PDB file of C-alpha atoms in Angstrom:
ATOM      1  CA  MET J  50      -1.955 -25.565   5.182  1.00 90.00           C
ATOM      2  CA  LEU J  51      -1.645 -22.354   7.206  1.00 93.00           C
ATOM      3  CA  VAL J  52       0.002 -22.637  10.614  1.00 96.00           C
ATOM      4  CA  GLU J  53       0.312 -19.876  13.194  1.00 97.00           C
ATOM      5  CA  VAL J  54       3.884 -18.870  13.957  1.00 96.00           C
ATOM      6  CA  GLU J  55       3.569 -19.815  17.651  1.00 95.00           C
ATOM      7  CA  LYS J  56       2.750 -23.418  16.710  1.00 95.00           C
ATOM      8  CA  LEU J  57       5.968 -23.902  14.760  1.00 96.00           C
ATOM      9  CA  VAL J  58       7.754 -25.040  17.919  1.00 94.00           C
ATOM     10  CA  LYS J  59       5.782 -28.292  17.753  1.00 93.00           C
ATOM     11  CA  LYS J  60       6.464 -31.325  15.588  1.00 94.00           C
ATOM     12  CA  PRO J  61       6.410 -31.756  12.632  1.00 95.00           C
ATOM     13  CA  PHE J  62       6.728 -28.002  11.982  1.00 96.00           C
ATOM     14  CA  SER J  63       9.806 -27.557  14.159  1.00 96.00           C
ATOM     15  CA  LEU J  64      11.951 -29.538  11.717  1.00 96.00           C
ATOM     16  CA  VAL J  65      11.256 -27.014   8.975  1.00 96.00           C
ATOM     17  CA  LEU J  66      11.861 -23.991  11.194  1.00 97.00           C
ATOM     18  CA  ALA J  67      15.294 -25.231  12.307  1.00 96.00           C
ATOM     19  CA  TYR J  68      16.271 -27.800   9.690  1.00 97.00           C
ATOM     20  CA  PRO J  69      17.808 -30.353  10.091  1.00 96.00           C
ATOM     21  CA  ARG J  70      18.324 -30.328  13.893  1.00 94.00           C
ATOM     22  CA  PRO J  71      15.619 -28.419  15.764  1.00 94.00           C
ATOM     23  CA  ASP J  72      16.650 -27.208  19.202  1.00 93.00           C
ATOM     24  CA  GLU J  73      14.280 -25.516  21.620  1.00 94.00           C
ATOM     25  CA  ALA J  74      16.431 -22.425  22.099  1.00 96.00           C
ATOM     26  CA  VAL J  75      16.899 -22.022  18.337  1.00 96.00           C
ATOM     27  CA  LEU J  76      13.190 -22.535  17.712  1.00 97.00           C
ATOM     28  CA  ARG J  77      12.202 -19.873  20.234  1.00 96.00           C
ATOM     29  CA  ASP J  78      14.701 -17.424  18.769  1.00 97.00           C
ATOM     30  CA  ARG J  79      13.435 -17.993  15.234  1.00 97.00           C
ATOM     31  CA  ILE J  80       9.841 -17.500  16.267  1.00 97.00           C
ATOM     32  CA  ARG J  81      10.961 -14.217  17.842  1.00 98.00           C
ATOM     33  CA  GLN J  82      12.557 -13.226  14.523  1.00 98.00           C
ATOM     34  CA  LEU J  83       9.432 -14.131  12.544  1.00 98.00           C
ATOM     35  CA  LYS J  84       7.270 -12.023  14.854  1.00 97.00           C
ATOM     36  CA  GLU J  85       9.757  -9.177  14.623  1.00 97.00           C
ATOM     37  CA  LEU J  86       9.371  -9.353  10.836  1.00 98.00           C
ATOM     38  CA  GLY J  87       5.574  -9.222  11.080  1.00 98.00           C
ATOM     39  CA  ILE J  88       4.973 -12.839  10.017  1.00 98.00           C
ATOM     40  CA  SER J  89       1.783 -14.301  11.460  1.00 98.00           C
ATOM     41  CA  HIS J  90       1.431 -17.615   9.605  1.00 98.00           C
ATOM     42  CA  VAL J  91       3.519 -20.034   7.561  1.00 98.00           C
ATOM     43  CA  GLU J  92       1.900 -21.810   4.622  1.00 97.00           C
ATOM     44  CA  PHE J  93       3.141 -25.316   3.892  1.00 97.00           C
ATOM     45  CA  CYS J  94       2.888 -25.665   0.136  1.00 95.00           C
ATOM     46  CA  GLY J  95       5.201 -26.319  -2.783  1.00 94.00           C
ATOM     47  CA  ARG J  96       6.809 -29.155  -4.699  1.00 90.00           C
ATOM     48  CA  LYS J  97       9.621 -29.932  -2.288  1.00 94.00           C
ATOM     49  CA  SER J  98       9.112 -31.732   0.983  1.00 95.00           C
ATOM     50  CA  ILE J  99      10.626 -32.016   4.434  1.00 95.00           C
ATOM     51  CA  GLY J 100       9.126 -35.004   6.151  1.00 92.00           C
ATOM     52  CA  LYS J 101       5.438 -34.848   5.339  1.00 93.00           C
ATOM     53  CA  LEU J 102       5.404 -31.081   4.902  1.00 97.00           C
ATOM     54  CA  ASN J 103       5.523 -29.291   1.540  1.00 97.00           C
ATOM     55  CA  VAL J 104       7.904 -26.378   1.084  1.00 97.00           C
ATOM     56  CA  LEU J 105       8.831 -24.104  -1.809  1.00 96.00           C
ATOM     57  CA  GLY J 106      12.494 -25.003  -1.745  1.00 94.00           C
ATOM     58  CA  LYS J 107      15.318 -26.650   0.192  1.00 94.00           C
ATOM     59  CA  GLY J 108      18.976 -25.921  -0.468  1.00 92.00           C
ATOM     60  CA  HIS J 109      22.379 -26.041   1.164  1.00 93.00           C
ATOM     61  CA  VAL J 110      21.819 -22.752   2.962  1.00 96.00           C
ATOM     62  CA  GLY J 111      18.122 -22.562   3.740  1.00 97.00           C
ATOM     63  CA  VAL J 112      14.527 -23.653   3.455  1.00 97.00           C
ATOM     64  CA  VAL J 113      12.100 -21.512   1.450  1.00 97.00           C
ATOM     65  CA  LEU J 114       8.505 -21.259   2.639  1.00 97.00           C
ATOM     66  CA  ALA J 115       5.364 -19.344   1.792  1.00 98.00           C
ATOM     67  CA  ALA J 116       4.030 -17.184   4.611  1.00 98.00           C
ATOM     68  CA  ARG J 117       1.523 -14.491   5.505  1.00 98.00           C
ATOM     69  CA  THR J 118       2.188 -11.180   7.176  1.00 98.00           C
ATOM     70  CA  GLU J 119      -0.031  -9.681   9.838  1.00 96.00           C
ATOM     71  CA  SER J 120      -1.638  -7.574   7.083  1.00 96.00           C
ATOM     72  CA  GLY J 121      -2.423 -10.698   5.040  1.00 96.00           C
ATOM     73  CA  LEU J 122       0.261 -10.238   2.366  1.00 97.00           C
ATOM     74  CA  LYS J 123       1.615 -13.493   0.932  1.00 98.00           C
ATOM     75  CA  VAL J 124       5.411 -13.522   1.008  1.00 98.00           C
ATOM     76  CA  ALA J 125       8.299 -15.945   0.646  1.00 98.00           C
ATOM     77  CA  LEU J 126      10.605 -16.719   3.564  1.00 98.00           C
ATOM     78  CA  LYS J 127      14.113 -18.068   3.448  1.00 98.00           C
ATOM     79  CA  ILE J 128      15.087 -19.585   6.783  1.00 98.00           C
ATOM     80  CA  ARG J 129      18.731 -20.455   7.397  1.00 98.00           C
ATOM     81  CA  ARG J 130      19.550 -24.104   7.995  1.00 97.00           C
ATOM     82  CA  VAL J 131      21.218 -24.653  11.356  1.00 97.00           C
ATOM     83  CA  ASP J 132      24.008 -26.555   9.585  1.00 96.00           C
ATOM     84  CA  ALA J 133      24.542 -23.926   6.865  1.00 96.00           C
ATOM     85  CA  ASP J 134      28.088 -22.942   5.933  1.00 94.00           C
ATOM     86  CA  ARG J 135      27.423 -19.351   7.010  1.00 95.00           C
ATOM     87  CA  GLU J 136      26.511 -17.761  10.329  1.00 96.00           C
ATOM     88  CA  ASN J 137      23.738 -15.535   8.992  1.00 97.00           C
ATOM     89  CA  LEU J 138      21.864 -14.450   5.867  1.00 98.00           C
ATOM     90  CA  GLY J 139      23.083 -10.866   5.930  1.00 97.00           C
ATOM     91  CA  HIS J 140      25.305 -11.174   2.841  1.00 97.00           C
ATOM     92  CA  GLU J 141      22.540 -12.757   0.768  1.00 98.00           C
ATOM     93  CA  ALA J 142      20.139 -10.003   1.804  1.00 98.00           C
ATOM     94  CA  GLU J 143      22.667  -7.369   0.731  1.00 98.00           C
ATOM     95  CA  MET J 144      23.189  -9.066  -2.634  1.00 98.00           C
ATOM     96  CA  LEU J 145      19.422  -9.210  -3.198  1.00 98.00           C
ATOM     97  CA  LYS J 146      19.092  -5.545  -2.255  1.00 98.00           C
ATOM     98  CA  LEU J 147      21.781  -4.680  -4.804  1.00 98.00           C
ATOM     99  CA  ALA J 148      20.007  -6.736  -7.488  1.00 98.00           C
ATOM    100  CA  ASN J 149      16.754  -4.942  -6.644  1.00 98.00           C
ATOM    101  CA  SER J 150      18.483  -1.624  -7.345  1.00 98.00           C
ATOM    102  CA  VAL J 151      18.410  -2.493 -11.076  1.00 98.00           C
ATOM    103  CA  GLY J 152      14.988  -4.155 -11.007  1.00 98.00           C
ATOM    104  CA  VAL J 153      16.197  -7.758 -10.708  1.00 98.00           C
ATOM    105  CA  GLY J 154      15.173 -10.477  -8.246  1.00 98.00           C
ATOM    106  CA  PRO J 155      12.266 -10.826  -5.848  1.00 98.00           C
ATOM    107  CA  GLU J 156      11.829  -7.640  -3.833  1.00 98.00           C
ATOM    108  CA  LEU J 157      13.613  -7.758  -0.499  1.00 98.00           C
ATOM    109  CA  LEU J 158      11.032  -6.790   2.123  1.00 98.00           C
ATOM    110  CA  ALA J 159      12.916  -7.332   5.388  1.00 98.00           C
ATOM    111  CA  HIS J 160      15.456  -9.609   7.013  1.00 98.00           C
ATOM    112  CA  THR J 161      17.053 -10.716  10.256  1.00 98.00           C
ATOM    113  CA  SER J 162      20.142 -12.846  10.796  1.00 97.00           C
ATOM    114  CA  ASP J 163      18.296 -16.101  10.063  1.00 98.00           C
ATOM    115  CA  VAL J 164      15.295 -15.068   7.942  1.00 98.00           C
ATOM    116  CA  ILE J 165      14.824 -13.194   4.663  1.00 98.00           C
ATOM    117  CA  VAL J 166      11.344 -11.959   3.739  1.00 98.00           C
ATOM    118  CA  MET J 167      10.836 -11.542  -0.010  1.00 98.00           C
ATOM    119  CA  GLU J 168       8.182 -10.907  -2.586  1.00 98.00           C
ATOM    120  CA  PHE J 169       6.316 -14.115  -3.384  1.00 98.00           C
ATOM    121  CA  ILE J 170       6.680 -14.997  -7.064  1.00 97.00           C
ATOM    122  CA  GLU J 171       3.958 -17.133  -8.621  1.00 92.00           C
ATOM    123  CA  GLY J 172       5.515 -18.848 -11.602  1.00 93.00           C
ATOM    124  CA  GLN J 173       7.059 -21.913 -13.177  1.00 95.00           C
ATOM    125  CA  HIS J 174      10.735 -22.721 -13.443  1.00 96.00           C
ATOM    126  CA  LEU J 175      12.035 -21.914 -16.934  1.00 97.00           C
ATOM    127  CA  PRO J 176      12.458 -25.563 -18.102  1.00 97.00           C
ATOM    128  CA  GLU J 177       8.971 -26.409 -16.861  1.00 97.00           C
ATOM    129  CA  TRP J 178       7.475 -23.398 -18.633  1.00 97.00           C
ATOM    130  CA  LEU J 179       9.227 -24.277 -21.886  1.00 97.00           C
ATOM    131  CA  SER J 180       7.877 -27.833 -21.600  1.00 96.00           C
ATOM    132  CA  THR J 181       4.304 -26.486 -21.755  1.00 95.00           C
ATOM    133  CA  GLY J 182       4.894 -25.457 -25.384  1.00 93.00           C
ATOM    134  CA  PRO J 183       4.600 -21.657 -25.246  1.00 96.00           C
ATOM    135  CA  ASP J 184       4.408 -19.630 -28.461  1.00 95.00           C
ATOM    136  CA  LYS J 185       7.719 -18.791 -30.076  1.00 96.00           C
ATOM    137  CA  ASP J 186       7.020 -15.063 -29.696  1.00 96.00           C
ATOM    138  CA  HIS J 187       6.543 -15.495 -25.943  1.00 97.00           C
ATOM    139  CA  VAL J 188       9.755 -17.486 -25.669  1.00 97.00           C
ATOM    140  CA  VAL J 189      11.691 -14.837 -27.583  1.00 97.00           C
ATOM    141  CA  GLU J 190      10.289 -12.094 -25.329  1.00 97.00           C
ATOM    142  CA  VAL J 191      11.069 -13.996 -22.123  1.00 98.00           C
ATOM    143  CA  LEU J 192      14.614 -14.887 -23.172  1.00 98.00           C
ATOM    144  CA  ARG J 193      15.332 -11.356 -24.390  1.00 98.00           C
ATOM    145  CA  GLU J 194      14.163  -9.873 -21.082  1.00 98.00           C
ATOM    146  CA  LEU J 195      16.073 -12.534 -19.132  1.00 98.00           C
ATOM    147  CA  PHE J 196      19.277 -11.672 -20.991  1.00 98.00           C
ATOM    148  CA  GLU J 197      18.646  -7.959 -20.409  1.00 98.00           C
ATOM    149  CA  LYS J 198      18.314  -8.574 -16.671  1.00 98.00           C
ATOM    150  CA  CYS J 199      21.542 -10.567 -16.629  1.00 98.00           C
ATOM    151  CA  TRP J 200      23.247  -7.681 -18.435  1.00 98.00           C
ATOM    152  CA  LYS J 201      21.989  -5.282 -15.752  1.00 98.00           C
ATOM    153  CA  LEU J 202      23.609  -7.453 -13.089  1.00 98.00           C
ATOM    154  CA  ASP J 203      26.835  -7.491 -15.096  1.00 98.00           C
ATOM    155  CA  GLN J 204      26.727  -3.698 -15.273  1.00 98.00           C
ATOM    156  CA  ILE J 205      26.701  -3.317 -11.481  1.00 98.00           C
ATOM    157  CA  GLY J 206      29.364  -5.991 -10.961  1.00 98.00           C
ATOM    158  CA  LEU J 207      27.083  -8.498  -9.244  1.00 98.00           C
ATOM    159  CA  ASP J 208      27.608 -12.110 -10.262  1.00 98.00           C
ATOM    160  CA  HIS J 209      24.680 -14.418  -9.471  1.00 98.00           C
ATOM    161  CA  GLY J 210      26.944 -17.440  -9.435  1.00 96.00           C
ATOM    162  CA  GLU J 211      24.435 -20.132 -10.398  1.00 96.00           C
ATOM    163  CA  LEU J 212      23.321 -19.268 -13.928  1.00 96.00           C
ATOM    164  CA  SER J 213      25.382 -21.873 -15.756  1.00 93.00           C
ATOM    165  CA  ARG J 214      22.915 -24.384 -14.232  1.00 89.00           C
ATOM    166  CA  ALA J 215      19.902 -22.161 -13.891  1.00 91.00           C
ATOM    167  CA  HIS J 216      17.130 -24.771 -13.942  1.00 91.00           C
ATOM    168  CA  SER J 217      15.863 -23.656 -10.514  1.00 92.00           C
ATOM    169  CA  HIS J 218      17.017 -20.024 -10.571  1.00 96.00           C
ATOM    170  CA  VAL J 219      14.689 -18.550 -13.209  1.00 97.00           C
ATOM    171  CA  LEU J 220      10.930 -18.395 -12.710  1.00 97.00           C
ATOM    172  CA  VAL J 221       8.536 -17.344 -15.468  1.00 98.00           C
ATOM    173  CA  GLU J 222       5.737 -15.290 -13.963  1.00 97.00           C
ATOM    174  CA  PRO J 223       2.437 -14.682 -15.788  1.00 95.00           C
ATOM    175  CA  ARG J 224       1.707 -11.000 -16.399  1.00 90.00           C
ATOM    176  CA  GLY J 225      -1.787 -11.248 -17.802  1.00 81.00           C
ATOM    177  CA  PRO J 226      -3.369 -13.592 -20.347  1.00 78.00           C
ATOM    178  CA  SER J 227      -0.548 -13.356 -22.901  1.00 81.00           C
ATOM    179  CA  ALA J 228       2.477 -11.853 -21.191  1.00 93.00           C
ATOM    180  CA  PHE J 229       5.237 -13.354 -19.068  1.00 97.00           C
ATOM    181  CA  GLU J 230       8.183 -12.018 -17.086  1.00 97.00           C
ATOM    182  CA  PRO J 231      11.373 -13.933 -16.250  1.00 98.00           C
ATOM    183  CA  ARG J 232      12.410 -13.554 -12.613  1.00 98.00           C
ATOM    184  CA  LEU J 233      15.866 -14.378 -11.302  1.00 98.00           C
ATOM    185  CA  VAL J 234      15.819 -15.864  -7.795  1.00 97.00           C
ATOM    186  CA  ASP J 235      18.152 -17.283  -5.142  1.00 96.00           C
ATOM    187  CA  PHE J 236      21.126 -14.986  -4.608  1.00 97.00           C
ATOM    188  CA  GLU J 237      22.827 -17.090  -1.921  1.00 95.00           C
ATOM    189  CA  SER J 238      25.922 -17.592  -4.109  1.00 95.00           C
ATOM    190  CA  ALA J 239      25.995 -14.028  -5.453  1.00 98.00           C
ATOM    191  CA  SER J 240      29.115 -11.915  -5.100  1.00 98.00           C
ATOM    192  CA  THR J 241      30.626  -8.586  -6.113  1.00 98.00           C
ATOM    193  CA  ARG J 242      34.162  -9.919  -5.555  1.00 97.00           C
ATOM    194  CA  ARG J 243      34.482 -11.865  -8.805  1.00 96.00           C
ATOM    195  CA  ARG J 244      34.114 -10.828 -12.421  1.00 97.00           C
ATOM    196  CA  PRO J 245      30.433 -11.071 -13.346  1.00 98.00           C
ATOM    197  CA  SER J 246      29.462 -13.625 -15.984  1.00 97.00           C
ATOM    198  CA  ASN J 247      25.676 -13.556 -15.780  1.00 98.00           C
ATOM    199  CA  LEU J 248      24.888 -13.033 -19.462  1.00 98.00           C
ATOM    200  CA  THR J 249      27.510 -15.449 -20.766  1.00 98.00           C
ATOM    201  CA  SER J 250      26.466 -18.118 -18.253  1.00 97.00           C
ATOM    202  CA  ILE J 251      22.729 -17.900 -18.956  1.00 98.00           C
ATOM    203  CA  CYS J 252      23.266 -17.689 -22.715  1.00 97.00           C
ATOM    204  CA  GLN J 253      25.374 -20.837 -22.759  1.00 96.00           C
ATOM    205  CA  TYR J 254      22.890 -22.632 -20.516  1.00 97.00           C
ATOM    206  CA  VAL J 255      19.952 -21.734 -22.768  1.00 97.00           C
ATOM    207  CA  PHE J 256      21.461 -22.233 -26.227  1.00 97.00           C
ATOM    208  CA  ILE J 257      24.413 -24.603 -25.773  1.00 94.00           C
ATOM    209  CA  GLY J 258      23.942 -26.461 -22.513  1.00 91.00           C
ATOM    210  CA  GLY J 259      21.167 -28.048 -20.496  1.00 87.00           C
ATOM    211  CA  LEU J 260      18.213 -26.123 -21.909  1.00 95.00           C
ATOM    212  CA  SER J 261      19.078 -26.199 -25.608  1.00 96.00           C
ATOM    213  CA  GLY J 262      17.017 -29.316 -26.350  1.00 95.00           C
ATOM    214  CA  LEU J 263      13.823 -27.747 -25.030  1.00 96.00           C
ATOM    215  CA  VAL J 264      14.514 -24.438 -26.758  1.00 97.00           C
ATOM    216  CA  ALA J 265      15.176 -26.204 -30.086  1.00 97.00           C
ATOM    217  CA  ARG J 266      11.612 -27.544 -30.073  1.00 96.00           C
ATOM    218  CA  ILE J 267      10.278 -23.997 -30.197  1.00 97.00           C
ATOM    219  CA  MET J 268      12.826 -21.887 -32.067  1.00 96.00           C
ATOM    220  CA  SER J 269      16.000 -22.296 -34.093  1.00 95.00           C
ATOM    221  CA  LEU J 270      19.207 -22.471 -32.118  1.00 97.00           C
ATOM    222  CA  PRO J 271      21.844 -19.880 -33.028  1.00 96.00           C
ATOM    223  CA  ASP J 272      24.923 -20.762 -35.020  1.00 96.00           C
ATOM    224  CA  ARG J 273      27.377 -21.914 -32.370  1.00 95.00           C
ATOM    225  CA  GLU J 274      30.414 -20.118 -33.792  1.00 96.00           C
ATOM    226  CA  ASP J 275      28.510 -16.861 -34.280  1.00 96.00           C
ATOM    227  CA  LEU J 276      27.274 -17.031 -30.702  1.00 97.00           C
ATOM    228  CA  ILE J 277      30.717 -17.774 -29.277  1.00 96.00           C
ATOM    229  CA  ARG J 278      32.211 -14.812 -31.194  1.00 97.00           C
ATOM    230  CA  ALA J 279      29.485 -12.515 -29.856  1.00 98.00           C
ATOM    231  CA  LEU J 280      30.015 -13.746 -26.311  1.00 97.00           C
ATOM    232  CA  ARG J 281      33.771 -13.243 -26.541  1.00 97.00           C
ATOM    233  CA  ALA J 282      33.251  -9.659 -27.688  1.00 97.00           C
ATOM    234  CA  TYR J 283      30.760  -9.159 -24.864  1.00 98.00           C
ATOM    235  CA  LYS J 284      33.217 -10.449 -22.244  1.00 96.00           C
ATOM    236  CA  ALA J 285      35.723  -7.825 -23.367  1.00 96.00           C
ATOM    237  CA  GLN J 286      33.395  -4.803 -23.110  1.00 94.00           C
ATOM    238  CA  MET J 287      29.973  -5.735 -21.656  1.00 96.00           C
ATOM    239  CA  GLY J 288      28.433  -2.646 -23.240  1.00 96.00           C
ATOM    240  CA  ARG J 289      24.981  -2.140 -24.749  1.00 97.00           C
ATOM    241  CA  GLU J 290      26.281  -2.647 -28.277  1.00 97.00           C
ATOM    242  CA  GLU J 291      27.913  -5.940 -27.305  1.00 98.00           C
ATOM    243  CA  LEU J 292      24.699  -7.072 -25.605  1.00 98.00           C
ATOM    244  CA  ASP J 293      22.734  -6.321 -28.766  1.00 97.00           C
ATOM    245  CA  ARG J 294      25.186  -8.388 -30.808  1.00 97.00           C
ATOM    246  CA  VAL J 295      24.573 -11.335 -28.485  1.00 98.00           C
ATOM    247  CA  LEU J 296      20.811 -10.863 -28.743  1.00 98.00           C
ATOM    248  CA  GLU J 297      21.099 -10.697 -32.527  1.00 97.00           C
ATOM    249  CA  ALA J 298      23.225 -13.854 -32.671  1.00 97.00           C
ATOM    250  CA  CYS J 299      20.599 -15.641 -30.578  1.00 97.00           C
ATOM    251  CA  GLY J 300      17.729 -14.523 -32.811  1.00 95.00           C
ATOM    252  CA  LEU J 301      16.170 -12.442 -30.042  1.00 96.00           C
ATOM    253  CA  ILE J 302      16.293  -9.157 -31.936  1.00 89.00           C
ATOM    254  CA  LYS J 303      16.388  -8.346 -35.642  1.00 76.00           C
ATOM    255  CA  HIS J 304      19.563  -7.381 -37.485  1.00 63.00           C
ATOM    256  CA  ILE J 305      21.141  -4.231 -36.054  1.00 55.00           C
TER     257      ILE J 305
END
């Protein structure tokens, strides 16, 4: 359902625009921000819901919606909740911009204090994609690229902050009939002020923690002790050689 930006002041749309307590002054200001960003319509779709409206996501900081720009481009919007624990989305936008500098995350297109406009990613969450029974080769390729992207974040000192429970933070995007790309999303908890642990967190999540059961249906899990040794060595150096040792221990590359 496509709704013009001007109509978002009315119920039931107003609840989404200024969740969870819409106020007329806030609503008018957010419509101003959307227009400033070149957004003409919001599209209510997705697997989450607010009232009777479908949305792409709802978290502690914001609501994620699909939208259209004045030129017709489909984008994703993150709109700050009025009860969020932060006054604006500026820090998250900066973290996403930094991730983009090494080719990670949805592309940051524009932002204001309360709205982030990003590339729209059409894909399934990693656990959902694994549940469809993809070929082992595809799984190996996706996990290897995912680990490489996490390493890139480690290299620039940016910690995502949510990858130890990454069920909703990795999307698998189709890239043609037989190719897929893992995409890291949601940088609201990201920081450059703590030691990065992106690769170690995602590796433990995939092969030891919450995702290991699904992965084991498709490929052999690594030897736990071998993996832990490789991760310990990686924590000490975080270099390319240490990354390759982790990939080797996980069965994502051949013996090096």
